[in-house]
Short mmCIF file of C-alpha atoms and ligand atoms in Angstrom, two decimals:
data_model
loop_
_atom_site.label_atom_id
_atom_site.label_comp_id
_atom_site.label_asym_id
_atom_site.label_seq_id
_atom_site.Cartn_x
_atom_site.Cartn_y
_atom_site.Cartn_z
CA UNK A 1 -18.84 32.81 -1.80
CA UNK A 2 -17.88 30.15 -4.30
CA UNK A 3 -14.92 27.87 -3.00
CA UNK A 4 -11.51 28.11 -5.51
CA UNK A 5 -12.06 24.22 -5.94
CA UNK A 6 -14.59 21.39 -5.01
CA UNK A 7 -11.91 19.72 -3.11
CA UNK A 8 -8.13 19.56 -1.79
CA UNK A 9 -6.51 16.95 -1.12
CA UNK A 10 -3.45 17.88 1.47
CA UNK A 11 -0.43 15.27 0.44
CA UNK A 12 0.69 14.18 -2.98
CA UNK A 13 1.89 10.96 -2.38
CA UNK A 14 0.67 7.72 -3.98
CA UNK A 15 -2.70 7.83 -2.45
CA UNK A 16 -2.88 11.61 -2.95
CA UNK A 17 -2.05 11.67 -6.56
CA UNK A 18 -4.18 8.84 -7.50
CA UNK A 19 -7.64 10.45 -6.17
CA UNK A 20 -6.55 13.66 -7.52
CA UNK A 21 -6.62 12.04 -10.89
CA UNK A 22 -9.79 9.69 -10.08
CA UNK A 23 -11.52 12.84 -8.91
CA UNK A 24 -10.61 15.53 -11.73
CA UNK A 25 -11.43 12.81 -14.23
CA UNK A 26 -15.08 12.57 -12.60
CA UNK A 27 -15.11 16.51 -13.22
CA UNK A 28 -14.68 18.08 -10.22
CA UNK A 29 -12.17 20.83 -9.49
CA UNK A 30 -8.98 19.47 -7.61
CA UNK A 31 -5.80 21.18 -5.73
CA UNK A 32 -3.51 18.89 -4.71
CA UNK A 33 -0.68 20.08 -2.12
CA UNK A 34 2.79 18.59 -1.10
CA UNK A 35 5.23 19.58 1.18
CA UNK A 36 7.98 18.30 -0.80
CA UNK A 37 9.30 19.72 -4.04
CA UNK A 38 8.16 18.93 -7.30
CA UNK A 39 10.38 15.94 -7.99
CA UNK A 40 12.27 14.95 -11.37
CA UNK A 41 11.67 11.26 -11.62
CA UNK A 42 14.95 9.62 -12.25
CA UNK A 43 13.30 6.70 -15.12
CA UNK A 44 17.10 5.35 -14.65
CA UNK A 45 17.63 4.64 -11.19
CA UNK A 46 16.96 1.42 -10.15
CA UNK A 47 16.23 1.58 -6.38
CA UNK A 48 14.79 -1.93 -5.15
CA UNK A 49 11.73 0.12 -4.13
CA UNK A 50 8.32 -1.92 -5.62
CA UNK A 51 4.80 -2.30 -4.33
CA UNK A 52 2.91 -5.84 -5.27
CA UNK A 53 -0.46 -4.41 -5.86
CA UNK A 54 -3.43 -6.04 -5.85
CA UNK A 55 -5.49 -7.29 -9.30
CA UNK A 56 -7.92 -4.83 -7.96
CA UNK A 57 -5.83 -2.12 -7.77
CA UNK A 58 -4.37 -2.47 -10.70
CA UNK A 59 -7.72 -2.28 -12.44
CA UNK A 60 -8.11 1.15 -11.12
CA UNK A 61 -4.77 2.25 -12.42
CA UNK A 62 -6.18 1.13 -15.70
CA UNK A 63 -9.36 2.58 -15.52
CA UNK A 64 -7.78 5.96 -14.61
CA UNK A 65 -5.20 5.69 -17.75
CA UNK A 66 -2.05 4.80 -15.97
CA UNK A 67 -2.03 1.30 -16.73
CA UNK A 68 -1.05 1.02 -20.37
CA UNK A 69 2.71 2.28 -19.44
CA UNK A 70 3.32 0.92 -16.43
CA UNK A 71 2.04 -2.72 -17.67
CA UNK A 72 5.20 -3.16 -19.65
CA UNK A 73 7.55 -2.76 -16.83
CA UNK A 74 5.43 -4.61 -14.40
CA UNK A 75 6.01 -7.91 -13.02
CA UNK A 76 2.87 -10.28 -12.76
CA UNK A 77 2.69 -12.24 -10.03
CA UNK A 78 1.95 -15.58 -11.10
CA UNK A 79 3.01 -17.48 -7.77
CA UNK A 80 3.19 -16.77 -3.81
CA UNK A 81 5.22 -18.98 -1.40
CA UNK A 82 5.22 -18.98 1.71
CA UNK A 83 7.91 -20.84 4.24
CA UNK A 84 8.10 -20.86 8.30
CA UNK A 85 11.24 -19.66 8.02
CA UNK A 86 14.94 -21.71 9.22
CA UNK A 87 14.65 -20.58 12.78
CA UNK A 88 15.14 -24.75 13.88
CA UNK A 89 17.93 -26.34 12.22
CA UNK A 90 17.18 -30.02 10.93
CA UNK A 91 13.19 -29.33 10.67
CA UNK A 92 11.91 -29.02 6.91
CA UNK A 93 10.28 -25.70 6.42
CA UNK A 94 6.42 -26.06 6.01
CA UNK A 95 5.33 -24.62 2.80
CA UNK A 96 2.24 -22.98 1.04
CA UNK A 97 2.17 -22.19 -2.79
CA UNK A 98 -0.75 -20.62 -4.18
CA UNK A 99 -0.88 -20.35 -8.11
CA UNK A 100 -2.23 -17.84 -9.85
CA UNK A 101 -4.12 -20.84 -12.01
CA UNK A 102 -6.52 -21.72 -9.29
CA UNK A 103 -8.61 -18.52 -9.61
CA UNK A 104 -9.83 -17.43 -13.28
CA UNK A 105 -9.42 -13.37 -12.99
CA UNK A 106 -5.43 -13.86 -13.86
CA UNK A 107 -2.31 -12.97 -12.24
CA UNK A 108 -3.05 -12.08 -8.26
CA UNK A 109 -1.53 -9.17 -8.88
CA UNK A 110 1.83 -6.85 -10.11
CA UNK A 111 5.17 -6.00 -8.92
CA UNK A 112 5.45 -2.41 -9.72
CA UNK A 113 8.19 0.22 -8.48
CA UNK A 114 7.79 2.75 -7.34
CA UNK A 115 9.97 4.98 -9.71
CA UNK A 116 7.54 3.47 -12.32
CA UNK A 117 4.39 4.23 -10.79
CA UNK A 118 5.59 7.97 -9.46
CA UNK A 119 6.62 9.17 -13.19
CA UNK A 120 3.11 7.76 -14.35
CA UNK A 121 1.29 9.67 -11.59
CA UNK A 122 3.63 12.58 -12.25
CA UNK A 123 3.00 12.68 -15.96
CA UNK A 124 -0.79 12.19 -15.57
CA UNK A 125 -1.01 14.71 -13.03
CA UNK A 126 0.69 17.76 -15.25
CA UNK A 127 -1.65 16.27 -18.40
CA UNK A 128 -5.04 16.60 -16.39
CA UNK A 129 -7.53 19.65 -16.84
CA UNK A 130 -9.06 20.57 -13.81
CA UNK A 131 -6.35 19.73 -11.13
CA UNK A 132 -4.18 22.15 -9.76
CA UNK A 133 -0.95 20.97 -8.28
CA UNK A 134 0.82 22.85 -5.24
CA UNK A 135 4.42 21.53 -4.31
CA UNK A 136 6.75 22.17 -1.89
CA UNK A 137 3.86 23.97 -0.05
CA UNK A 138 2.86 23.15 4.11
CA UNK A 139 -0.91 23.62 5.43
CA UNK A 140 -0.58 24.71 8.62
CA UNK A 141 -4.06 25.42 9.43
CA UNK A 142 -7.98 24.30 8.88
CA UNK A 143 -10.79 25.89 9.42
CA UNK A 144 -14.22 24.17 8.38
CA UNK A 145 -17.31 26.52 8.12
CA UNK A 146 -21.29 25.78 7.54
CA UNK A 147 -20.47 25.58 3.58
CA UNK A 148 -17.03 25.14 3.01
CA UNK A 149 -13.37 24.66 4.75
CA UNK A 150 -10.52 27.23 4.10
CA UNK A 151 -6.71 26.34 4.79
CA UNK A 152 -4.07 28.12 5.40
CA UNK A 153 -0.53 27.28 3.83
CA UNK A 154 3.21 28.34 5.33
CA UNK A 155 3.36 30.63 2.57
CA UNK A 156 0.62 32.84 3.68
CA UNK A 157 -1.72 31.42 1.07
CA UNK A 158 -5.47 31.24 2.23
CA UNK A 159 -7.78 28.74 -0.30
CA UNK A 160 -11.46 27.36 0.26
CA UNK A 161 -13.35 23.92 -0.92
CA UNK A 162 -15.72 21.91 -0.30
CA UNK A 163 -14.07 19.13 1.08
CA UNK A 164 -10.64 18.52 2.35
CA UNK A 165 -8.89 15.38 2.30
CA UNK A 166 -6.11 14.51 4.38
CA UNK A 167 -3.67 11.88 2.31
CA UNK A 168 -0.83 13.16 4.46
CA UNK A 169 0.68 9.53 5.37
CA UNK A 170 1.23 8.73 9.22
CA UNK A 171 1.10 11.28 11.93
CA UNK A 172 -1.19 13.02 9.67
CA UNK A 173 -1.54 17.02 10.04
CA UNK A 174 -5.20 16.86 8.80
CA UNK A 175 -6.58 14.53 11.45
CA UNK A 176 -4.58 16.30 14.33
CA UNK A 177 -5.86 19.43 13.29
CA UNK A 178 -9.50 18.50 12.76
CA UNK A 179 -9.28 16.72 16.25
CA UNK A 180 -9.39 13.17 15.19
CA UNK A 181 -7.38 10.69 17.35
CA UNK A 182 -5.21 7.71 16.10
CA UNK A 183 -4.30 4.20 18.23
CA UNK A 184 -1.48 1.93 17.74
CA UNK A 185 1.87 0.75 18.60
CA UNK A 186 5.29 0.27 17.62
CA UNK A 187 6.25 -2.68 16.57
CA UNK A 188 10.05 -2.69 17.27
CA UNK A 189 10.98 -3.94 14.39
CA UNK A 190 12.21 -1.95 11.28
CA UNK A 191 12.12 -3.18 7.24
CA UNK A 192 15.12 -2.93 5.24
CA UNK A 193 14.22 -2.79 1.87
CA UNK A 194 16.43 -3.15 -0.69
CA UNK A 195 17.19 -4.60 -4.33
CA UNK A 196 18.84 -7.85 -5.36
CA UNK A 197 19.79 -9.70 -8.77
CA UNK A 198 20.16 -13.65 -8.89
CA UNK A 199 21.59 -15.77 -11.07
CA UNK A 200 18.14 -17.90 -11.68
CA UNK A 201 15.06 -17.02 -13.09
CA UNK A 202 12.45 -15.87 -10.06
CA UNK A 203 9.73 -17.24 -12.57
CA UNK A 204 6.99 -14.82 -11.31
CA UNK A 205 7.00 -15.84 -7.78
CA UNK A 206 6.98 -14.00 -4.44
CA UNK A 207 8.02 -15.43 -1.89
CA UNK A 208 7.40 -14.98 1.98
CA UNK A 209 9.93 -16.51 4.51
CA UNK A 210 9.09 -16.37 7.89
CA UNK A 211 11.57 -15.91 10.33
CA UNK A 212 11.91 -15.28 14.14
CA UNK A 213 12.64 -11.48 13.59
CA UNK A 214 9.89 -11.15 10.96
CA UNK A 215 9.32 -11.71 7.52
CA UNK A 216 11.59 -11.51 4.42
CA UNK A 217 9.59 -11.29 1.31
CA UNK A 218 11.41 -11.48 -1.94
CA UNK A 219 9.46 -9.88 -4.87
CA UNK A 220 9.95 -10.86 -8.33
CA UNK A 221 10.40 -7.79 -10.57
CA UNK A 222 10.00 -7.08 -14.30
CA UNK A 223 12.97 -8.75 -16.16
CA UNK A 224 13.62 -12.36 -14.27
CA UNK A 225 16.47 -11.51 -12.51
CA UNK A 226 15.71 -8.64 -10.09
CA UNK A 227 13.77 -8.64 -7.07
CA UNK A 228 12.74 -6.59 -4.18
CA UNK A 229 13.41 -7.21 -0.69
CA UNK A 230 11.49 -6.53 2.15
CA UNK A 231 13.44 -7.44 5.08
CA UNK A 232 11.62 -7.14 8.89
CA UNK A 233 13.96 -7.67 11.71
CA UNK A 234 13.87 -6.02 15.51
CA UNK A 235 14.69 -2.94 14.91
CA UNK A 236 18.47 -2.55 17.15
CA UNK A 237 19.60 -5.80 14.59
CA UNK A 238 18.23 -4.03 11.66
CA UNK A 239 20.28 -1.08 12.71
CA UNK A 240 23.17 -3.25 12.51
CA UNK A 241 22.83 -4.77 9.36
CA UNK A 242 21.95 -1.76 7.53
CA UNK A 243 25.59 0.17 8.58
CA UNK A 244 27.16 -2.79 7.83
CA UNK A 245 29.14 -2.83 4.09
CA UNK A 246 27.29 -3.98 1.46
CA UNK A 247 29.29 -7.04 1.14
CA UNK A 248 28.39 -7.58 5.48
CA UNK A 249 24.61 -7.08 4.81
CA UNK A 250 24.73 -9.79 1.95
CA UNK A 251 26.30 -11.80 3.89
CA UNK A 252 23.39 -11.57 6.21
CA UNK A 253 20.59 -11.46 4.05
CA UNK A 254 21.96 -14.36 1.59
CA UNK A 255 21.68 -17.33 4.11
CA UNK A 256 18.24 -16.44 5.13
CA UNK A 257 17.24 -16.55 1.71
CA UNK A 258 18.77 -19.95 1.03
CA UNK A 259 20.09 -21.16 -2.27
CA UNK A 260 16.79 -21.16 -5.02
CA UNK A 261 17.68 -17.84 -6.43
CA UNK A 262 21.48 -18.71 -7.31
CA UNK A 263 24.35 -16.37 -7.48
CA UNK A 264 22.79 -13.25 -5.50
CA UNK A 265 24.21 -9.63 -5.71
CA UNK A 266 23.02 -6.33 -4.52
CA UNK A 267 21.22 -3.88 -6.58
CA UNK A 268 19.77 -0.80 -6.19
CA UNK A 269 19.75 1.61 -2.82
CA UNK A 270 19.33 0.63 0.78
CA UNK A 271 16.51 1.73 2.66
CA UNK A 272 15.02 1.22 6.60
CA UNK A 273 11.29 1.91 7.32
CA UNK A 274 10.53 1.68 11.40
CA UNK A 275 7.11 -0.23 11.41
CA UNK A 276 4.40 0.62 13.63
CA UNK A 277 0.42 0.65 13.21
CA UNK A 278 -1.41 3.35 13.09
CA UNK A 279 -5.39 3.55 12.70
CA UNK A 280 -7.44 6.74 13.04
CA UNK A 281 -10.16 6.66 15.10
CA UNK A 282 -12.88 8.32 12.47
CA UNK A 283 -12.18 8.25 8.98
CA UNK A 284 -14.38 11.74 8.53
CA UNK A 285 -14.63 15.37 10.22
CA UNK A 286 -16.76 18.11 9.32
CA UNK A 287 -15.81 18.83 5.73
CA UNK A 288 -12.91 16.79 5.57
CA UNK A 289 -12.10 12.93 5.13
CA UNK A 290 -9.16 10.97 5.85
CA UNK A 291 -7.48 8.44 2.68
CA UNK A 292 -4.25 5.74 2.78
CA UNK A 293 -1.78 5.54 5.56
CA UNK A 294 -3.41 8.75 7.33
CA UNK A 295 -6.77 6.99 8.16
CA UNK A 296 -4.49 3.32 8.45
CA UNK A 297 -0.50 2.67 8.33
CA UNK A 298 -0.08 -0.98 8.77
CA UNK A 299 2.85 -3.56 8.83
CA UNK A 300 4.22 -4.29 5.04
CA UNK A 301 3.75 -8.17 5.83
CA UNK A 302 1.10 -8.48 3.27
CA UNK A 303 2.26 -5.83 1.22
CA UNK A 304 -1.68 -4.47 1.56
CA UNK A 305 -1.20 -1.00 2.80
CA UNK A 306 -1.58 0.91 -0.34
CA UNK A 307 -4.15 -1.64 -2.15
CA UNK A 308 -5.99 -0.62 0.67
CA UNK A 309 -5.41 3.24 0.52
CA UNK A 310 -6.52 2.33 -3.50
CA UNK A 311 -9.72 0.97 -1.79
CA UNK A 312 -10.14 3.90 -0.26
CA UNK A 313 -9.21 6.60 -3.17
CA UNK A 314 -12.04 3.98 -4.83
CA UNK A 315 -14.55 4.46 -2.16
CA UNK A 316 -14.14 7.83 -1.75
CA UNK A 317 -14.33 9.09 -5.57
CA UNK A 318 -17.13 7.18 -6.18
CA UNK A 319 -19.16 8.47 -3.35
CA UNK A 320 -17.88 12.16 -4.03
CA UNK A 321 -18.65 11.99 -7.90
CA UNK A 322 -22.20 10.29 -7.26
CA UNK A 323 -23.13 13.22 -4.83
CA UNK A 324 -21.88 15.87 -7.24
CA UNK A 325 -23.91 14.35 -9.98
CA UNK A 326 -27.05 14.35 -8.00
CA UNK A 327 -26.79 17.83 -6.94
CA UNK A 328 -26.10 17.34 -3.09
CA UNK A 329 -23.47 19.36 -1.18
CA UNK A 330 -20.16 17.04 -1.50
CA UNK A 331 -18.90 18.20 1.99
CA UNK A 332 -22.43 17.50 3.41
CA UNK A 333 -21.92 14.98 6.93
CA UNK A 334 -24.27 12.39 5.48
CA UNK A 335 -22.09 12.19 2.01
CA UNK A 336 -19.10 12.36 3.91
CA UNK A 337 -20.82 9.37 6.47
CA UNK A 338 -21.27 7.15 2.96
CA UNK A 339 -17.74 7.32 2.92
CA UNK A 340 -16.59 6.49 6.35
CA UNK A 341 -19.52 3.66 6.48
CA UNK A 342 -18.38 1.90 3.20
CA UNK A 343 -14.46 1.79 4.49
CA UNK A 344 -14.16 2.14 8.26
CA UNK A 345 -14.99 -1.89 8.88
CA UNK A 346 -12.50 -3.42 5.60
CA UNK A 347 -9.72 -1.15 7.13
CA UNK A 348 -10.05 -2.05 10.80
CA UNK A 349 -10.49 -5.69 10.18
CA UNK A 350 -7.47 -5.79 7.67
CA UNK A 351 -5.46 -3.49 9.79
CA UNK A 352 -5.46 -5.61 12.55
CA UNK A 353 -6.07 -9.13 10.78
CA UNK A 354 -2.32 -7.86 9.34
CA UNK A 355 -1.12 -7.43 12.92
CA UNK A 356 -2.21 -10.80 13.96
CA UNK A 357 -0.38 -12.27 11.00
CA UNK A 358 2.81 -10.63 12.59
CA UNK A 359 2.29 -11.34 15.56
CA UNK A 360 1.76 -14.90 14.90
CA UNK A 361 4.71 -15.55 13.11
CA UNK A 362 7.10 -12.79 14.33
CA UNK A 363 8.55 -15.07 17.34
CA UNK A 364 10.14 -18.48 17.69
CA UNK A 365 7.37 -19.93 20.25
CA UNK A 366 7.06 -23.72 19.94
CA UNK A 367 3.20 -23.51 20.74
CA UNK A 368 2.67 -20.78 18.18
CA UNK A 369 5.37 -22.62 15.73
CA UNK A 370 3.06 -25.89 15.96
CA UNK A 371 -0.21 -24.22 15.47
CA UNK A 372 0.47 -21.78 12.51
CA UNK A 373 2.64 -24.71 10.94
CA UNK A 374 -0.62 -27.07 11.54
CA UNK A 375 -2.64 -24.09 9.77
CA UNK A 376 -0.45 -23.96 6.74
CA UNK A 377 -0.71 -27.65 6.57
CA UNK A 378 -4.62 -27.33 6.40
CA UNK A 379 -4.87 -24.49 4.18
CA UNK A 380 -2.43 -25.83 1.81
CA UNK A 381 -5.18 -29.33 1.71
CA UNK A 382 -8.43 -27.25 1.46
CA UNK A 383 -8.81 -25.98 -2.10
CA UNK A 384 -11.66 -24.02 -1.24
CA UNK A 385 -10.17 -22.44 1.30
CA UNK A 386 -6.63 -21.85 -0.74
CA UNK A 387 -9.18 -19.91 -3.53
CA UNK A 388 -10.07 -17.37 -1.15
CA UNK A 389 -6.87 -16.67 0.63
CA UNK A 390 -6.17 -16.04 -3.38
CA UNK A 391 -9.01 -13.80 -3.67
CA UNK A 392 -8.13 -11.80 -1.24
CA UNK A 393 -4.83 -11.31 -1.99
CA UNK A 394 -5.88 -10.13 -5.00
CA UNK A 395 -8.22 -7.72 -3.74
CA UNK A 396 -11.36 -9.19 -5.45
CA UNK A 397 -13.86 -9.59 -1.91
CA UNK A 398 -15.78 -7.38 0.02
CA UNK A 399 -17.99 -4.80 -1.33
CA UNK A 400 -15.39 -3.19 -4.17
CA UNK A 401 -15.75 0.56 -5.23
CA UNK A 402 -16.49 0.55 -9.07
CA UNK A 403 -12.90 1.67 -10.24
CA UNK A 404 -11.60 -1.54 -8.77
CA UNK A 405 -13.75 -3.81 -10.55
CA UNK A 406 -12.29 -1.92 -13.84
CA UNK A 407 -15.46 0.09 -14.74
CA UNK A 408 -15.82 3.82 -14.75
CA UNK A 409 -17.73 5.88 -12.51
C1 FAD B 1 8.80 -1.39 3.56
C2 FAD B 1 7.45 -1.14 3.00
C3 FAD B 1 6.97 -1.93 1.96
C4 FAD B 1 5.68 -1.73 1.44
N1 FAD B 1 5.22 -2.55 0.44
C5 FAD B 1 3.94 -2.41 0.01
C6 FAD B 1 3.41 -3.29 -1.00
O1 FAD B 1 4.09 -4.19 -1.53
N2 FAD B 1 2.10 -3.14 -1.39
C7 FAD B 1 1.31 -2.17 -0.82
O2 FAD B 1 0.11 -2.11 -1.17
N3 FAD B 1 1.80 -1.33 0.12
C8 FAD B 1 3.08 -1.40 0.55
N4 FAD B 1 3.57 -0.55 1.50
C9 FAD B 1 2.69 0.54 2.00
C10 FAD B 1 2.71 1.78 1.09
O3 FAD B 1 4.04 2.17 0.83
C11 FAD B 1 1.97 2.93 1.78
O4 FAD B 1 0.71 2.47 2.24
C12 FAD B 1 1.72 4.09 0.81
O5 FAD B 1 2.91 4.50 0.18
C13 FAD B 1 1.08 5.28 1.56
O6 FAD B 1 0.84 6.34 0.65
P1 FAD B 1 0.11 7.68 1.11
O7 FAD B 1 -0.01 8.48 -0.14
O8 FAD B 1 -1.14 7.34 1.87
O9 FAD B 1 1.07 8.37 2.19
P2 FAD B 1 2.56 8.94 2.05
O10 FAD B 1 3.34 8.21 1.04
O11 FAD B 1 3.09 9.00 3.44
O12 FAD B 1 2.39 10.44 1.49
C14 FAD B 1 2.01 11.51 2.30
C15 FAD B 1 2.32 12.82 1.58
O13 FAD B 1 1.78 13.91 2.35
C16 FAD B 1 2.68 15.01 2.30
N5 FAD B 1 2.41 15.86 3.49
C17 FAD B 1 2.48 15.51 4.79
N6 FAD B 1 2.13 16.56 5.59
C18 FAD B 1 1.83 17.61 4.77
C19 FAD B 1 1.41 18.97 4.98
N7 FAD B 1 1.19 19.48 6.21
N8 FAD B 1 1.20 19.77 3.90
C20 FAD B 1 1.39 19.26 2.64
N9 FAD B 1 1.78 17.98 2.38
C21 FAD B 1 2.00 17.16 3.42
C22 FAD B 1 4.06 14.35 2.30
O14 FAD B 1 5.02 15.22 1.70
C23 FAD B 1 3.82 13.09 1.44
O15 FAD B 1 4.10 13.31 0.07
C24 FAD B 1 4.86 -0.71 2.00
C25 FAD B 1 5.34 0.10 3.04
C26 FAD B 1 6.62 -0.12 3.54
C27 FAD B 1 7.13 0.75 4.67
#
């Protein structure tokens, strides 16, 4: 029996919507389920909400169509700066700056929010032939077979593909239920995220201040005079801070950021995420792969997490839309292995290099204060060096899928 589509991808997030598009657009047949409603994106509401993504990741936005919209209210980033933090009175910060001028490719990335980005996907989603989308609909069930895998949905609906992928975020349903295990830990410490105006221009640069709790990044947005905040602290003080008025959490937040930005106010909602890692042991099961925070949730430090979900939905399409052309069975183990080869290593190593980076810098230790401030001292004299720490950032190393190099598959 025929399958109703070539694949279903279980979770219409970010990740989820993004390789439905990448997928349908290579010409297979896509259903793409959510639990939640279909949402009305609110193009008015300002909520502080952003993601800095990668040049690479922004190339596959534009390959896919997205990017020609969501350019105009993006933010490039032309700057990053990075300061260990206040936690020692009397000591001058030490500081990196990396400029977007020292590599040729252009800005290291954008500043793009998320109520941006989810009314593109939305709109490109409804405009695509081929791709079915299913919201406010729960899989509770997955069965593969020899030649396809069927699901089961809360609402009693049965459907078949060849391949199922799970981009169902953390604690993902698809990897439970096809037996694949996750390790991790909580990192007691929650982000409160948030939006903020300022008097002075923020001149394209996001900056990373590293304090004892964690790190506050403040990311410049479209306009000059909003950015995004990204604020880590343990998580009982950031429980604290966020019941507090709004006039008691600015009162908090404002000294930590220190007096560069001006007159600072508020804007937008206020939101906590607890932080914890969270990789999955395989990234494939028979008939079914694993994409974006359900193969790897890590800490926002970097702000990486979804440029490397991208890397995935990259990986992934390429390998699906190469098999398809050649005739092989998409769901086949040894297509499905391509997959899993080509990302398993970048996650892992990024997932944990990430963690590191917290860890490192997440504490007030004089012996780990002298050595990371002796490292930024060294990286901020090696030009060399400095160029690839930019390279990365931008998500231009390692063996890139085509769509993130900016070229169709
Ligand atoms: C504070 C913070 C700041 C961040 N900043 C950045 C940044 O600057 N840059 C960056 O690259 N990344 C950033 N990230 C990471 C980024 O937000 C995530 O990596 C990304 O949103 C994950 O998307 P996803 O689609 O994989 O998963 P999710 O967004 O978790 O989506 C999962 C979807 O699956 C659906 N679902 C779940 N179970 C089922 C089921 N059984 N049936 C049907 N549907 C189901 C859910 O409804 C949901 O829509 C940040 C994260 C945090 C917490």
């Amino acid at each position: 029996m025929t399958p109703d589509s070539d694949i279903i991808i279980v979770g219409g997030g970010l990740n989820g919507s993004v390789l439905g598009l990448a997928l349908a657009q290579g010409g297979l047949s896509v259903t793409l389920i959510d639990a939640r409603p279909a949402p009305a994106p609110d193009l008015t509401a300002f909520d502080g909400r952003a993601y800095a993504l990668a040049l690479g990741s922004q190339r596959l936005l534009s390959v896919i169509g997205l990017w020609p919209g969501l350019g105009e209210q993006s933010q490039p980033i032309l700057a990053i700066k990075t300061t260990d933090g206040l936690a020692v009175p009397g000591i001058p910060p030490v500081f990196l700056a990396f400029d977007h001028a020292e590599i040729e490719e252009g800005p290291m990335g954008y500043m793009v929010e998320d109520r941006h980005l989810t009314a593109a996907l939305h709109a490109a989603l409804a405009a695509t032939p081929g791709l079915t989308r299913l919201t406010g609909e729960t899989v509770t069930a997955q069965q593969p077979a020899p030649a396809s895998i069927a699901l089961d949905l809360a609402s009693g609906r049965r459907m078949t593909a060849r391949v199922l992928v799970g981009c169902d975020g953390r604690g993902s349903g698809t990897a439970d239920r096809a037996g694949i295990t996750r390790t991790g830990w909580d990192y007691g410490q929650t982000a409160l995220v948030t939006g903020l105006h300022h008097s002075e221009p923020h001149t394209g640069t996001a900056h990373q201040i590293f304090l004892p709790g964690g790190p506050l990044a403040i990311l410049p947005l479209a306009g000059g005079h909003h950015s995004a905040v990204v604020w880590t602290e343990a998580s009982s003080l950031a429980a604290a801070i966020q019941a507090l008025p709004d006039s008691g959490y600015l009162a908090a937040l404002a000294p930590r950021i220190g007096r560069f930005l001006g007159d600072l106010t508020l804007a937008g909602t206020r939101f906590t995420y607890p932080l914890a890692l969270s990789l999955a042991n395989r990234l494939i099961a028979p008939r079914t792969a694993l994409v974006g925070d359900a193969a790897h949730g890590v800490h926002p430090i970097a702000g990486q997490g979804l440029n490397l979900g991208l890397r995935d939905v990259g990986a992934l399409a390429e390998v699906l839309i190469l098999a398809a052309r050649r005739g092989e069975d998409i769901g086949a183990a040894d297509v499905l292995t391509r997959y899993q080869r080509w990302r398993r290593f970048d996650a892992t190593a990024m997932a944990l290099g990430i963690d590191a980076v917290n860890r490192l810098f997440s504490n007030d230790n004089p012996v780990l204060r002298a050595g990371r401030d002796l490292g930024m001292g060294l990286i901020a004299r090696m030009p060399g060096l400095r160029r690839r720490f930019i390279r990365q950032a931008a998500g231009l190393t390692g063996e890139l899928p085509r769509l993130l190099t900016g070229r169709p598959i």
